């Protein structure tokens, strides 16, 4: 009989005695540098954390190398963060520098703590998904290489979260990140009338369209797409393999800015459209990378200390944002989806 | 083993300071045909700027309806190692804590029966085992079960819950995020493993308003730690921050969203009007040694967060301003079960719970759950006069 429904390993079995002893009894923490934190317990005991970003996609041998480091320096314990970074939990202060040196030699530079760019949340892309408009890992590698100084050194006004989703399903956190890349299509799906009656449930396909651009075509046992109403979200393809929407000449990325999930100072915010389209340029995506860099550099220079990206834009106004970034404002930026009117400016107070 | 794939485009992603995923796949390619073919297919995708995975794929293991994502190459003749290349989601320990001996066993099983490639972790929290054949799915699950690792969620089920680091290593955890996550995961194993709902449902648990697992944005049911009484002020530490040159006016007083915190430079004392504090956490974040949360702690429960498909992106909104969170967490379970019953009965196919509330109204949701309407649920009352009355509420 197969064993089922027993759930994950208990978290307490994965934790050092020091963590268990001081569980729920931490007093304060300090950022020692961009790769290191210290947490001090009520008992006076200290736990040091060494953090490093990972590419998220890792071979078992790399994870075994992390296990070796944890055995050598951390009594066999480590964890991952909600942003795919690895954290070594060090009890002996003397182990911090040797651990960092070994991590660095492995190609994993500690960083991402404090007012930095931490690891970039991302998705599967061309490595393992059937609906992407862009790759994930290749763009993340290219962007993180470009902005690596912001990961290593705390020289931003506040922390900056980067995220990427390879299609409009927006898996992950692109709708709530400071700077976010989303894969977009620009042409309607192609309907394969032959296949559709065999492979798809037509009412579900019709219901999958947020703009009601799809109607049944009973004569052909197929559907018709009203191309004027289609904004290429690809949700019909998710439901129906006979409606592929890919177009290498037209697929690409949009950039959104100004989202956050923390409630500190200003409540959580959605990210908003900054750049409607940049084409795919593998393997290094130079235009996209250059634009992300520009968006980060302008914020780093202009925002006040303690201001997240969205708070900065709220203060200066979007008209000023487009001026200082030099990015064009287009008809694409004006919302025409489901709840658009509250985004229009019903006041004459704005900047020239 | 066939010759190693030539990958001139991907090779350009080996350089640079950020760790390279191409290097990771190449490590696999030295040992494993599937990884070698993955390099080849990815290089082809880079040349053609398009995915080469076929649509969908339904595979799984005995007894479960979710946990495995089927995937097939659309060019299997070129890349036979990818004819079948399925993903398995493995439920992570709460907070993503690992002991090396336990993890090594999982890695050994995956190297023997799969590609050896992983994601640590998927966005929902699972360990992702990336790529194996259909005939290996059951053996992987059996081997992993022997070592105490169970599958996570996929499809129209309760997805794998996740939690921030919480009390294991954070002074700001108002609730035991790890225990809540672990308890709910174990209590609802059936709902997690056997999809039976209109669509997916995610639970995330954050210990404070900083929302370390982005529960508001990335979960249908968001549990976020908070407190009811006064922020604790350590006056000596306040003076230490000021003496060290910290800009207490600029970073704390001026940035307080409700202007309820003030600082007297003469007496070097900080005071907080707690009745007007919204617990945004900025002052505590900025002065962790001087300010601590209150002692009466619990959680705010929010509902409805999800990505834009179909009716726009939602962030979760408040349904319970304050709930005590003590084991065995029966109050939160009762609420979850009421919500699931209502959603399961009324939800359309592929309708997230937030969209159902939007379609039928908060009024209907509150009736179903028995929750009272309170002003904390809204940013402001409605601006239009088009509201419903029940028959019992009007004069007959």
XYZ file of C-alpha atoms in Angstrom:
748
model
C 0.000 0.000 0.000
C 1.339 3.382 -1.011
C 1.751 5.879 1.806
C -0.219 9.081 1.109
C -1.451 12.300 2.741
C 1.347 12.618 5.280
C 2.404 16.126 4.201
C 5.781 17.854 4.283
C 8.586 17.147 6.755
C 8.032 18.959 10.073
C 9.774 22.334 10.057
C 11.089 21.756 13.587
C 13.011 18.696 12.350
C 14.793 20.983 9.878
C 15.942 23.562 12.427
C 19.014 23.869 14.652
C 18.763 23.643 18.442
C 19.636 27.346 18.659
C 16.642 28.250 16.459
C 14.396 25.979 18.503
C 15.654 27.347 21.846
C 14.984 30.933 20.790
C 11.856 30.230 18.752
C 9.531 33.249 19.089
C 11.942 34.909 21.510
C 13.977 37.150 19.228
C 14.705 40.665 20.449
C 16.130 42.605 17.485
C 18.240 42.241 14.362
C 20.891 44.271 12.613
C 22.122 44.412 9.027
C 25.886 43.858 9.249
C 26.469 44.259 5.512
C 24.567 43.563 2.268
C 25.154 39.825 2.663
C 24.883 39.398 6.438
C 22.298 39.799 9.184
C 22.489 39.132 12.900
C 19.474 38.267 15.043
C 19.811 38.650 18.802
C 17.499 36.662 21.088
C 16.127 37.643 24.494
C 18.536 35.016 25.849
C 21.460 36.955 24.370
C 22.227 34.198 21.869
C 23.055 35.377 18.350
C 22.256 33.860 14.964
C 24.067 35.161 11.882
C 22.523 34.841 8.427
C 24.598 34.846 5.246
C 22.358 35.383 2.211
C 23.148 34.841 -1.470
C 20.949 34.979 -4.566
C 20.616 31.758 -6.574
C 19.498 31.264 -10.189
C 16.553 29.251 -8.735
C 17.115 26.588 -11.401
C 19.842 24.408 -9.888
C 21.350 21.004 -10.478
C 21.398 18.563 -7.560
C 25.215 18.841 -7.438
C 24.973 22.567 -6.673
C 22.506 21.844 -3.862
C 24.880 19.169 -2.572
C 27.655 21.769 -2.548
C 25.373 24.008 -0.440
C 24.789 21.028 1.881
C 28.577 20.602 2.224
C 28.938 24.268 3.208
C 26.078 23.994 5.701
C 27.681 20.880 7.219
C 31.016 22.643 7.519
C 29.856 26.003 8.864
C 26.242 25.739 10.078
C 25.821 22.369 11.776
C 23.935 21.084 8.728
C 21.180 23.730 8.544
C 20.175 26.268 5.941
C 17.054 27.726 4.413
C 15.748 29.436 1.326
C 13.954 32.783 1.253
C 10.672 33.698 -0.423
C 12.834 35.262 -3.175
C 14.814 32.111 -4.036
C 17.932 33.222 -2.158
C 19.824 30.792 0.033
C 20.454 31.647 3.696
C 23.141 29.956 5.748
C 22.339 30.136 9.465
C 25.673 30.581 11.212
C 26.055 30.230 14.988
C 29.815 30.812 15.270
C 30.784 34.321 14.149
C 34.218 33.053 13.102
C 32.570 30.995 10.345
C 31.065 33.969 8.514
C 34.050 35.094 6.470
C 35.315 31.620 5.468
C 31.755 30.684 4.431
C 31.409 33.843 2.365
C 34.744 33.204 0.691
C 33.737 29.661 -0.283
C 30.341 30.835 -1.537
C 32.007 33.521 -3.611
C 34.413 30.964 -5.080
C 31.376 28.850 -6.072
C 30.060 31.845 -8.029
C 27.513 32.861 -5.384
C 28.281 36.377 -4.126
C 26.532 37.233 -0.837
C 24.143 40.217 -1.087
C 20.533 41.298 -1.340
C 20.096 42.491 2.287
C 18.963 46.048 3.163
C 18.514 48.783 0.553
C 19.612 46.609 -2.346
C 18.106 44.775 -5.278
C 17.495 41.274 -3.938
C 16.959 38.193 -6.082
C 14.589 38.491 -9.046
C 11.417 36.403 -8.795
C 10.731 34.588 -12.053
C 8.981 31.744 -13.829
C 9.635 28.864 -16.266
C 9.871 30.536 -19.697
C 11.102 28.485 -22.628
C 12.740 26.002 -20.233
C 9.510 24.327 -19.182
C 6.249 26.168 -20.017
C 3.867 25.977 -22.985
C 2.408 29.510 -22.836
C 5.380 31.935 -22.498
C 5.885 35.043 -24.643
C 9.439 35.528 -23.342
C 12.075 33.397 -21.656
C 12.497 33.789 -17.896
C 15.954 32.554 -16.858
C 17.814 34.225 -19.755
C 16.339 37.659 -19.069
C 16.834 37.324 -15.302
C 20.506 36.404 -15.815
C 20.983 39.344 -18.209
C 19.239 41.874 -15.940
C 20.952 40.706 -12.749
C 24.387 40.804 -14.425
C 23.647 44.400 -15.471
C 22.427 45.633 -12.062
C 24.732 43.466 -9.930
C 26.291 46.493 -8.206
C 22.853 47.276 -6.694
C 22.695 43.718 -5.350
C 26.154 43.893 -3.744
C 26.065 47.472 -2.452
C 23.292 49.233 -0.516
C 23.074 52.381 -2.596
C 19.354 52.619 -3.288
C 16.871 54.868 -1.408
C 14.945 51.745 -0.302
C 14.823 48.107 -1.262
C 13.905 47.380 -4.860
C 12.041 44.222 -5.893
C 12.464 42.886 -9.409
C 10.162 40.249 -10.861
C 9.486 38.582 -14.199
C 6.586 36.555 -15.569
C 6.856 34.961 -18.995
C 3.183 35.495 -19.884
C 0.085 37.367 -18.753
C -0.868 34.652 -16.282
C 1.635 36.636 -14.198
C 2.741 33.742 -11.990
C 4.804 35.161 -9.134
C 4.815 38.804 -8.166
C 5.006 41.034 -11.243
C 1.718 42.740 -10.371
C 3.159 43.928 -7.047
C 6.889 44.641 -7.644
C 8.966 47.814 -7.930
C 10.140 46.952 -11.449
C 8.546 44.030 -13.282
C 8.885 42.409 -16.696
C 5.892 40.635 -18.265
C 5.797 38.628 -21.488
C 3.124 39.955 -23.890
C 1.708 38.984 -27.266
C 0.561 41.472 -29.913
C -1.485 39.407 -32.355
C -4.696 37.351 -31.878
C -4.643 33.545 -31.670
C -4.887 31.447 -34.821
C -7.913 29.146 -34.634
C -7.356 25.608 -35.915
C -10.921 24.619 -36.897
C -9.907 21.020 -37.558
C -8.426 20.417 -34.124
C -10.707 22.511 -31.960
C -13.729 20.191 -31.834
C -11.473 17.277 -30.928
C -9.285 18.976 -28.338
C -11.300 21.754 -26.673
C -14.467 22.364 -24.692
C -15.886 25.264 -26.643
C -18.028 26.837 -23.848
C -14.948 26.966 -21.622
C -12.955 28.633 -24.389
C -15.688 31.244 -24.860
C -15.845 31.852 -21.094
C -12.061 32.206 -20.887
C -12.050 35.491 -22.780
C -12.136 38.592 -20.553
C -13.199 40.906 -23.406
C -15.799 38.506 -24.879
C -13.981 38.422 -28.192
C -14.729 34.719 -28.764
C -18.050 33.315 -29.942
C -19.013 29.788 -30.982
C -19.248 28.941 -34.690
C -21.614 25.914 -34.593
C -21.494 25.282 -38.351
C -17.785 24.475 -38.124
C -17.933 23.104 -34.551
C -15.367 25.789 -33.853
C -15.077 29.380 -32.593
C -14.548 32.784 -34.172
C -12.300 35.461 -32.681
C -13.390 39.067 -33.081
C -9.911 40.420 -33.630
C -10.942 44.005 -32.863
C -11.799 42.976 -29.302
C -8.859 40.643 -28.651
C -5.979 42.082 -26.610
C -3.878 38.876 -26.906
C -3.964 37.733 -23.256
C -3.600 34.091 -24.357
C -6.092 32.751 -21.819
C -8.008 30.961 -24.617
C -4.815 29.103 -25.533
C -4.422 28.051 -21.901
C -7.875 26.448 -22.233
C -7.520 25.156 -25.777
C -4.434 23.870 -27.604
C -6.056 24.597 -30.973
C -5.675 28.372 -30.498
C -1.914 29.041 -30.460
C -1.033 32.701 -30.030
C 2.756 32.665 -30.411
C 4.405 34.983 -32.896
C 8.194 35.323 -32.683
C 8.050 38.581 -34.661
C 5.582 40.157 -32.236
C 5.982 38.544 -28.822
C 8.036 40.492 -26.312
C 8.088 42.140 -22.922
C 6.291 44.978 -21.152
C 7.716 46.718 -18.080
C 5.603 47.668 -15.064
C 6.790 49.790 -12.113
C 5.783 51.017 -8.675
C 4.200 47.966 -6.982
C 4.825 46.752 -3.439
C 3.275 44.323 -0.946
C 4.509 45.711 2.363
C 2.148 48.102 4.124
C 4.948 50.250 5.556
C 4.160 53.965 5.100
C 1.880 53.421 2.077
C -0.452 50.412 1.683
C 0.412 47.708 -0.838
C 0.251 48.902 -4.466
C -0.082 47.311 -7.896
C 2.633 47.949 -10.445
C 1.702 50.150 -13.430
C 2.679 50.133 -17.088
C 5.883 52.013 -17.927
C 6.894 50.440 -21.279
C 4.285 48.641 -23.434
C 6.604 46.553 -25.624
C 10.232 45.589 -26.114
C 11.023 42.771 -28.576
C 12.726 39.509 -27.638
C 16.460 39.748 -28.299
C 18.032 36.514 -27.032
C 20.406 35.634 -25.590
C 21.062 38.947 -23.746
C 17.946 41.093 -24.435
C 20.018 44.342 -24.677
C 17.131 46.807 -25.198
C 15.118 45.368 -22.313
C 18.150 45.272 -20.008
C 19.098 48.853 -20.902
C 15.565 50.064 -20.172
C 15.407 48.298 -16.789
C 18.779 49.824 -15.935
C 17.519 53.282 -16.887
C 14.402 52.847 -14.722
C 16.537 51.851 -11.738
C 19.205 54.528 -12.221
C 16.665 57.361 -12.463
C 14.932 56.192 -9.269
C 18.262 55.754 -7.454
C 19.208 59.319 -8.326
C 15.865 61.061 -7.809
C 14.015 59.328 -4.949
C 14.341 60.423 -1.319
C 15.764 58.180 1.354
C 13.242 55.578 2.472
C 11.004 55.944 -0.611
C 10.003 52.814 -2.514
C 9.617 53.095 -6.290
C 5.841 53.599 -6.171
C 6.074 56.133 -3.356
C 8.599 58.098 -5.404
C 6.251 58.212 -8.405
C 3.290 59.119 -6.182
C 5.268 62.119 -4.944
C 6.587 63.403 -8.267
C 3.545 62.415 -10.388
C 3.409 60.205 -13.486
C 3.789 63.123 -15.890
C 7.121 63.888 -14.213
C 8.047 60.187 -14.226
C 7.785 60.076 -18.026
C 9.788 63.298 -18.243
C 12.679 62.225 -16.027
C 12.913 58.743 -17.550
C 12.530 60.061 -21.098
C 10.158 57.180 -21.860
C 7.315 57.905 -24.285
C 3.734 58.008 -22.984
C 1.353 56.358 -25.458
C -2.306 55.438 -25.867
C -1.316 51.971 -24.539
C -0.712 53.495 -21.101
C -4.323 54.653 -20.729
C -6.319 51.844 -19.152
C -9.232 50.414 -21.129
C -9.605 47.052 -19.369
C -12.367 46.403 -16.828
C -11.995 49.072 -14.138
C -10.376 51.971 -15.969
C -12.142 55.209 -15.017
C -10.630 55.551 -11.514
C -7.210 55.767 -13.216
C -8.133 58.902 -15.169
C -7.242 62.341 -13.755
C -10.425 64.067 -12.576
C -8.619 67.171 -11.386
C -6.759 70.011 -13.029
C -3.820 69.701 -10.637
C -0.856 68.379 -12.554
C 2.653 69.391 -13.549
C 3.659 70.836 -16.932
C 25.659 9.224 -24.528
C 25.296 11.440 -27.630
C 27.634 14.340 -28.252
C 27.152 17.392 -26.050
C 24.833 19.909 -27.696
C 26.381 22.981 -29.259
C 24.846 26.096 -27.679
C 26.513 29.273 -28.960
C 23.679 31.558 -27.793
C 23.249 29.999 -24.363
C 27.031 30.027 -23.881
C 26.820 33.821 -23.792
C 24.861 33.437 -20.550
C 27.748 31.649 -18.822
C 29.629 34.911 -18.194
C 28.829 37.703 -15.761
C 28.652 37.964 -11.959
C 25.163 36.495 -11.375
C 25.078 32.673 -11.071
C 24.286 31.126 -14.459
C 21.350 28.753 -15.007
C 23.079 27.565 -18.191
C 25.992 26.347 -16.073
C 23.440 24.411 -13.985
C 21.867 22.704 -17.006
C 25.356 21.938 -18.352
C 26.237 20.227 -15.068
C 23.258 17.986 -15.732
C 24.156 17.488 -19.394
C 27.452 15.856 -18.406
C 25.501 13.092 -16.668
C 22.133 12.931 -18.312
C 20.719 12.853 -21.883
C 17.560 14.758 -20.936
C 19.565 17.751 -19.659
C 21.683 17.653 -22.804
C 18.527 17.704 -24.919
C 17.084 20.495 -22.763
C 20.133 22.586 -23.675
C 19.523 21.778 -27.337
C 15.816 22.621 -27.243
C 16.412 25.842 -25.285
C 19.053 26.897 -27.819
C 16.453 26.262 -30.549
C 13.943 28.415 -28.639
C 16.559 31.166 -28.411
C 17.132 30.968 -32.185
C 13.425 30.948 -33.020
C 12.132 33.062 -30.105
C 9.355 30.607 -29.294
C 8.643 27.842 -26.780
C 8.990 24.211 -27.879
C 6.759 22.626 -25.263
C 3.516 21.046 -26.389
C 0.281 22.219 -24.866
C -0.750 20.716 -21.522
C -0.409 17.108 -20.412
C -2.288 15.134 -17.774
C -0.135 12.763 -15.745
C -0.084 11.868 -12.085
C 0.346 9.239 -9.408
C -1.973 6.751 -7.724
C -4.372 8.227 -5.207
C -3.700 11.876 -6.065
C -5.231 14.230 -8.633
C -2.578 16.920 -8.491
C 1.101 17.540 -7.846
C 2.545 16.634 -11.241
C 2.664 18.906 -14.309
C 2.899 16.928 -17.552
C 5.160 18.314 -20.246
C 6.072 17.034 -23.752
C 8.499 18.485 -26.293
C 6.987 19.507 -29.651
C 10.224 18.456 -31.368
C 10.829 15.029 -29.738
C 12.521 13.679 -32.872
C 15.300 16.226 -32.389
C 15.385 15.935 -28.603
C 14.348 12.390 -27.625
C 15.324 13.013 -23.998
C 12.423 15.469 -23.763
C 9.708 13.197 -25.186
C 8.348 13.235 -21.639
C 9.715 15.864 -19.245
C 7.269 16.258 -16.375
C 7.553 18.500 -13.304
C 6.874 17.211 -9.798
C 5.949 19.593 -6.985
C 7.189 18.496 -3.564
C 5.720 20.139 -0.454
C 8.474 22.212 1.204
C 8.882 22.300 4.998
C 7.248 25.481 6.382
C 9.628 28.435 6.079
C 11.922 26.537 3.653
C 14.168 25.246 6.445
C 16.411 22.285 5.567
C 18.639 19.836 7.346
C 21.294 18.566 4.979
C 20.882 14.819 5.645
C 17.148 14.999 4.862
C 17.650 17.086 1.731
C 20.459 14.894 0.390
C 18.089 11.912 0.317
C 15.654 13.852 -1.849
C 18.492 14.920 -4.164
C 19.742 11.330 -4.527
C 16.277 10.070 -5.449
C 15.856 12.837 -8.013
C 19.245 12.230 -9.595
C 18.462 8.518 -9.905
C 14.940 8.891 -11.298
C 14.825 12.348 -12.907
C 16.873 14.954 -14.730
C 18.676 16.160 -11.600
C 17.405 19.689 -12.308
C 15.335 21.535 -9.699
C 13.884 24.892 -8.769
C 14.396 26.051 -5.201
C 11.578 27.006 -5.143
C 8.425 27.438 -7.185
C 6.616 30.726 -6.549
C 3.936 29.008 -4.453
C 6.660 27.476 -2.304
C 7.072 23.883 -3.527
C 10.375 22.218 -4.303
C 10.233 21.807 -8.088
C 11.719 18.650 -9.574
C 12.148 19.525 -13.228
C 11.834 16.758 -15.784
C 11.180 13.030 -15.639
C 9.401 10.280 -17.575
C 5.836 9.140 -16.933
C 6.997 5.673 -15.811
C 9.219 7.268 -13.152
C 6.476 9.341 -11.478
C 5.161 6.618 -9.205
C 8.631 5.333 -8.242
C 9.767 8.884 -7.406
C 6.717 9.427 -5.209
C 7.173 6.044 -3.497
C 10.884 6.637 -2.866
C 10.233 10.157 -1.587
C 7.384 8.949 0.650
C 9.809 6.506 2.229
C 12.008 9.489 3.190
C 9.074 11.616 4.409
C 8.526 13.913 1.406
C 4.971 14.282 0.053
C 3.693 15.915 -3.154
C 2.464 19.506 -3.209
C -0.603 20.915 -4.973
C -1.578 21.684 -8.575
C -4.824 22.046 -10.504
C -8.139 23.082 -8.954
C -7.174 22.252 -5.394
C -5.731 23.755 -2.239
C -2.257 24.678 -3.367
C 0.732 24.211 -1.111
C 0.511 26.819 1.693
C 3.634 28.821 2.494
C 4.830 31.075 5.315
C 7.509 33.645 6.082
C 10.451 32.728 8.340
C 8.324 33.767 11.324
C 9.265 33.100 14.948
C 12.148 30.828 13.916
C 14.273 33.885 13.143
C 12.331 37.146 13.319
C 11.408 39.407 16.202
C 8.416 40.756 14.268
C 6.412 37.531 13.995
C 3.077 38.347 15.664
C 1.874 34.813 14.995
C 3.494 31.399 14.653
C 3.511 31.476 10.850
C 5.301 28.139 10.526
C 2.964 26.265 12.846
C -0.138 27.770 11.186
C 1.171 26.868 7.720
C 2.138 23.354 8.822
C -1.122 22.710 10.702
C -3.356 23.832 7.812
C -1.270 21.866 5.290
C -1.679 18.685 7.347
C -5.367 19.278 8.148
C -6.290 19.736 4.493
C -4.190 17.006 2.842
C -7.291 15.701 1.045
C -8.181 19.128 -0.383
C -4.541 19.578 -1.428
C -4.038 16.209 -3.123
C -7.451 15.683 -4.730
C -8.688 18.667 -6.766
C -12.437 19.103 -6.187
C -13.017 22.848 -6.462
C -13.943 25.414 -9.133
C -10.324 26.570 -9.356
C -7.110 26.882 -7.360
C -7.007 28.264 -3.786
C -3.845 29.537 -2.109
C -3.053 30.248 1.534
C -0.053 32.294 2.639
C 0.947 33.326 6.143
C 3.027 36.431 6.944
C 4.041 37.319 10.481
C 3.650 41.097 10.151
C 2.631 43.960 7.841
C 5.919 43.707 5.951
C 4.282 40.650 4.367
C 7.408 38.601 3.705
C 5.616 36.002 1.547
C 3.510 38.592 -0.317
C 0.345 36.990 1.053
C -1.859 39.949 0.094
C -0.900 39.743 -3.560
C -0.268 36.045 -4.053
C -2.857 34.175 -1.988
C -6.652 33.845 -2.079
C -6.572 33.637 1.721
C -3.979 35.862 3.363
C -3.146 35.579 7.063
C -1.095 38.547 8.259
C 0.143 39.019 11.811
C -0.774 42.156 13.785
C -1.353 43.432 17.349
C -4.061 45.272 19.295
C -2.309 47.151 22.091
C 0.448 49.754 22.249
C 3.811 49.739 20.484
C 6.486 49.239 23.143
C 9.049 52.047 23.273
C 12.526 51.586 24.708
C 13.505 55.188 25.555
C 17.209 54.475 26.009
C 17.436 52.909 22.570
C 15.567 55.870 21.016
C 18.261 58.163 22.400
C 20.947 55.816 21.084
C 19.482 56.029 17.546
C 19.362 59.834 17.741
C 22.872 60.113 19.152
C 24.113 57.860 16.353
C 22.797 60.434 13.849
C 19.616 58.641 12.737
C 17.158 61.019 11.015
C 14.224 60.276 13.282
C 12.102 63.199 11.991
C 12.685 62.428 8.300
C 12.515 58.635 8.404
C 9.987 58.012 11.175
C 7.869 61.057 12.145
C 7.366 62.530 8.652
C 6.774 59.121 7.076
C 4.117 57.973 9.531
C 0.983 57.638 7.341
C -1.397 58.752 10.126
C 0.936 61.313 11.730
C 0.424 59.645 15.100
C 4.085 59.588 16.110
C 5.945 62.608 17.414
C 9.411 63.345 18.665
C 10.483 66.008 21.138
C 14.104 66.994 20.388
C 14.507 68.721 23.758
C 13.566 65.738 25.899
C 14.667 63.292 23.147
C 11.462 61.395 23.675
C 9.250 59.642 21.167
C 5.518 59.299 21.715
C 2.879 57.371 19.799
C -0.860 57.947 19.717
C -1.623 54.226 19.382
C -5.364 54.729 18.861
C -4.518 56.344 15.515
C -1.732 53.953 14.528
C -2.553 51.672 11.564
C 0.375 49.317 12.357
C 2.067 49.897 8.980
C 5.334 48.884 10.636
C 7.534 51.669 9.204
C 8.691 53.070 12.573
C 9.445 49.581 13.900
C 11.311 48.694 10.683
C 13.422 51.814 11.008
C 14.222 51.462 14.734
C 14.101 47.728 15.518
C 16.052 48.097 18.735
C 13.865 50.908 20.113
C 10.356 49.951 19.015
C 8.541 46.666 19.420
C 5.047 45.579 18.509
C 2.322 45.261 21.139
C 1.883 42.141 23.229
C -1.720 41.271 22.300
C -1.088 39.627 18.964
C -3.141 37.810 16.356
C -3.863 38.041 12.641
C -5.803 40.074 10.142
C -7.466 37.807 7.570
C -7.776 39.049 3.989
C -9.357 37.370 0.978
C -9.351 37.384 -2.807
C -5.782 38.049 -4.010
C -4.885 36.733 -7.491
C -3.251 37.625 -10.830
C -5.244 39.472 -13.575
C -6.940 36.534 -15.348
C -9.887 36.920 -15.638
C -11.341 40.041 -14.011
C -8.156 42.102 -13.323
C -5.572 41.515 -10.601
C -6.904 41.700 -7.055
C -5.043 42.186 -3.810
C -6.675 40.516 -0.856
C -8.975 42.695 1.255
C -9.909 42.556 4.930
C -12.619 40.130 6.052
C -11.584 39.658 9.703
C -9.754 42.640 11.273
C -8.444 40.563 14.180
C -8.423 36.856 14.934
C -6.566 35.160 17.740
C -4.173 32.573 16.347
C -3.660 29.872 18.963
C -3.252 26.151 18.227
C -5.140 24.197 17.015
C -6.371 27.177 14.938
C -9.966 25.980 14.848
C -11.419 29.447 14.267
C -9.478 29.966 11.058
C -10.308 26.420 9.932
C -14.021 26.967 10.482
C -13.845 30.114 8.386
C -11.891 28.379 5.613
C -14.376 25.532 5.469
C -17.361 27.901 5.267
C -15.676 29.803 2.446
C -14.867 26.624 0.542
C -18.419 25.324 0.903
C -19.880 28.564 -0.476
C -17.328 28.858 -3.278
C -17.615 25.183 -4.252
C -21.403 25.544 -4.441
C -21.494 28.886 -6.294
C -18.210 29.288 -8.163
C -18.148 28.932 -11.934
C -15.491 26.868 -13.607
C -12.126 28.619 -13.202
C -13.553 31.382 -11.004
C -11.233 32.397 -8.173
C -12.908 33.079 -4.826
C -12.185 36.818 -5.133
C -13.993 36.922 -8.469
C -16.962 35.044 -7.016
C -17.232 37.623 -4.235
C -17.018 40.334 -6.868
C -19.824 38.669 -8.906
C -22.211 37.889 -6.023
C -21.231 40.741 -3.725
C -19.670 40.972 -0.271
C -23.208 40.901 1.079
C -23.681 37.335 -0.147
C -20.212 36.334 1.078
C -20.853 37.746 4.564
C -24.156 35.901 4.804
C -22.523 32.634 3.832
C -19.701 32.994 6.322
C -21.591 34.726 9.133
C -18.967 37.470 9.300
C -20.251 40.913 10.343
C -19.853 43.930 8.059
C -17.308 46.316 9.596
C -15.757 49.554 8.286
C -12.281 47.978 8.295
C -13.391 46.026 5.177
C -13.517 49.091 2.924
C -11.345 52.067 2.069
C -14.535 54.093 1.836
C -18.276 53.392 1.587
C -19.834 53.116 -1.849
C -20.419 56.283 -3.889
C -23.609 55.111 -5.639
C -27.110 54.442 -4.213
C -27.667 51.104 -5.999
C -27.727 48.598 -3.156
C -29.812 45.558 -2.414
C -32.250 44.939 0.446
C -33.454 41.550 1.553
C -37.212 41.032 1.641
C -37.125 40.684 5.426
C -35.473 44.086 5.735
C -38.281 46.071 4.081
C -41.880 46.754 5.183
C -44.239 44.172 3.735
